[in-house]
Short mmCIF file of C-alpha atoms in Angstrom, two decimals:
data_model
loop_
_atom_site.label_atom_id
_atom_site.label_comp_id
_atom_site.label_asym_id
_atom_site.label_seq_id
_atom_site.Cartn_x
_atom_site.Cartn_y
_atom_site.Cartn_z
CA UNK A 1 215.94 75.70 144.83
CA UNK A 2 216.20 79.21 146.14
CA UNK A 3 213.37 81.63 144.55
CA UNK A 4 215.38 84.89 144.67
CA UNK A 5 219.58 85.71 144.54
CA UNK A 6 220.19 89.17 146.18
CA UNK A 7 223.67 90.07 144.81
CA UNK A 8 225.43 93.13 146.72
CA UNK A 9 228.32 94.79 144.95
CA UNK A 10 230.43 96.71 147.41
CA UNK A 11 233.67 98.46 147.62
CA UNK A 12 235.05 99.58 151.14
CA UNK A 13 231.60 99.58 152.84
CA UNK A 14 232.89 98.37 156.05
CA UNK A 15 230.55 101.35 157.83
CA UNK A 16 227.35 100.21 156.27
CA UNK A 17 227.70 96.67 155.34
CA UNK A 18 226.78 94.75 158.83
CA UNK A 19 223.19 97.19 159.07
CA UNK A 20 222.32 96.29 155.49
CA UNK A 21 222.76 92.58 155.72
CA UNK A 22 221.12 92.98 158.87
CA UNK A 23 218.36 94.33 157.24
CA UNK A 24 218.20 92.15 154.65
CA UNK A 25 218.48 89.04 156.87
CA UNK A 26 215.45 90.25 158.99
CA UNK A 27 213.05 89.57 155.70
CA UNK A 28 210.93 86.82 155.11
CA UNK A 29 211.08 84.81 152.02
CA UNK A 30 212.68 82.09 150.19
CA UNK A 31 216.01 83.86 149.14
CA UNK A 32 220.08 83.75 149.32
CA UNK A 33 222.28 86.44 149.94
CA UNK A 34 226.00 87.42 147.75
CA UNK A 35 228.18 89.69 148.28
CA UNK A 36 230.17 90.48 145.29
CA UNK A 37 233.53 92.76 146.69
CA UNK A 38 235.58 94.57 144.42
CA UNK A 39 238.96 94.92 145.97
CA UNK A 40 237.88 96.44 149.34
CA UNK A 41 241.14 98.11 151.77
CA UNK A 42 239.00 98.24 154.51
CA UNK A 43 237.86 95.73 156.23
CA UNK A 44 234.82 94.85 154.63
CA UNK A 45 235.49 91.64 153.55
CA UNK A 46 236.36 90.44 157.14
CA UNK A 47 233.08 91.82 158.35
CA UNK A 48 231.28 89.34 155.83
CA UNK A 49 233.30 86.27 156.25
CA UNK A 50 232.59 86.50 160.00
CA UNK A 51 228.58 86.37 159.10
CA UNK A 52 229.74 83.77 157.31
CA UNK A 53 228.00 84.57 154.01
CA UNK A 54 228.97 83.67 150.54
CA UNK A 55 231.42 86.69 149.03
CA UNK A 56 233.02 86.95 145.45
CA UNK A 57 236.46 88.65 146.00
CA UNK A 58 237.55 90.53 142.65
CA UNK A 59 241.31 91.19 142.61
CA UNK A 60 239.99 94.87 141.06
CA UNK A 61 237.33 97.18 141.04
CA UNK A 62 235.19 96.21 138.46
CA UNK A 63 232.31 98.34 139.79
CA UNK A 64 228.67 97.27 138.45
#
Protein backbone atom coordinates (compact mmCIF):
# COMPACT_ATOMS: atom_id res chain seq x y z
CA UNK A 1 0.00 0.00 0.00
CA UNK A 2 1.32 3.35 -1.06
CA UNK A 3 2.00 5.77 2.11
CA UNK A 4 1.31 9.11 0.33
CA UNK A 5 -1.14 10.15 -3.01
CA UNK A 6 0.24 13.43 -4.55
CA UNK A 7 -2.78 14.66 -6.59
CA UNK A 8 -1.90 17.57 -9.20
CA UNK A 9 -4.80 19.57 -10.55
CA UNK A 10 -3.82 21.31 -13.75
CA UNK A 11 -5.33 23.19 -16.54
CA UNK A 12 -3.18 23.98 -19.74
CA UNK A 13 0.21 23.61 -17.94
CA UNK A 14 1.88 22.12 -20.84
CA UNK A 15 5.04 24.75 -20.05
CA UNK A 16 5.51 23.62 -16.52
CA UNK A 17 4.13 20.24 -16.17
CA UNK A 18 7.24 17.89 -17.43
CA UNK A 19 9.82 20.10 -14.72
CA UNK A 20 7.34 19.56 -11.89
CA UNK A 21 6.82 15.87 -12.30
CA UNK A 22 10.35 15.84 -12.82
CA UNK A 23 10.82 17.21 -9.66
CA UNK A 24 8.57 15.33 -7.97
CA UNK A 25 9.81 12.01 -9.42
CA UNK A 26 13.43 12.82 -8.23
CA UNK A 27 12.10 12.38 -4.34
CA UNK A 28 12.53 9.61 -2.21
CA UNK A 29 9.72 7.97 -0.48
CA UNK A 30 6.98 5.57 -0.65
CA UNK A 31 4.42 7.61 -2.78
CA UNK A 32 2.17 7.70 -6.18
CA UNK A 33 1.71 10.41 -8.38
CA UNK A 34 -2.10 11.82 -10.14
CA UNK A 35 -2.66 14.13 -12.27
CA UNK A 36 -6.14 15.36 -12.15
CA UNK A 37 -6.69 17.63 -15.75
CA UNK A 38 -9.49 19.80 -16.13
CA UNK A 39 -10.18 20.14 -19.78
CA UNK A 40 -6.65 21.22 -20.91
CA UNK A 41 -6.40 22.77 -25.02
CA UNK A 42 -2.93 22.48 -24.89
CA UNK A 43 -1.19 19.74 -24.91
CA UNK A 44 -0.82 18.88 -21.49
CA UNK A 45 -2.46 15.85 -21.33
CA UNK A 46 -0.23 14.30 -24.10
CA UNK A 47 2.82 15.37 -22.19
CA UNK A 48 1.55 13.09 -19.19
CA UNK A 49 0.33 10.10 -21.01
CA UNK A 50 3.78 9.88 -22.63
CA UNK A 51 5.39 9.63 -18.85
CA UNK A 52 2.96 7.32 -18.68
CA UNK A 53 1.42 8.39 -15.36
CA UNK A 54 -2.05 7.94 -14.09
CA UNK A 55 -4.32 11.24 -15.27
CA UNK A 56 -8.10 11.98 -14.47
CA UNK A 57 -9.46 13.79 -17.62
CA UNK A 58 -12.55 16.09 -16.58
CA UNK A 59 -14.70 16.94 -19.63
CA UNK A 60 -14.72 20.70 -17.74
CA UNK A 61 -12.91 22.86 -15.62
CA UNK A 62 -13.85 22.07 -12.36
CA UNK A 63 -10.85 23.88 -10.85
CA UNK A 64 -9.92 22.78 -7.09
Amino acid sequence: MTCVSVNIVTYNNALTIIPCLEALMAQEGDFEVVIIDNASVDNTVELVQSIGLPIILNEQNLGY
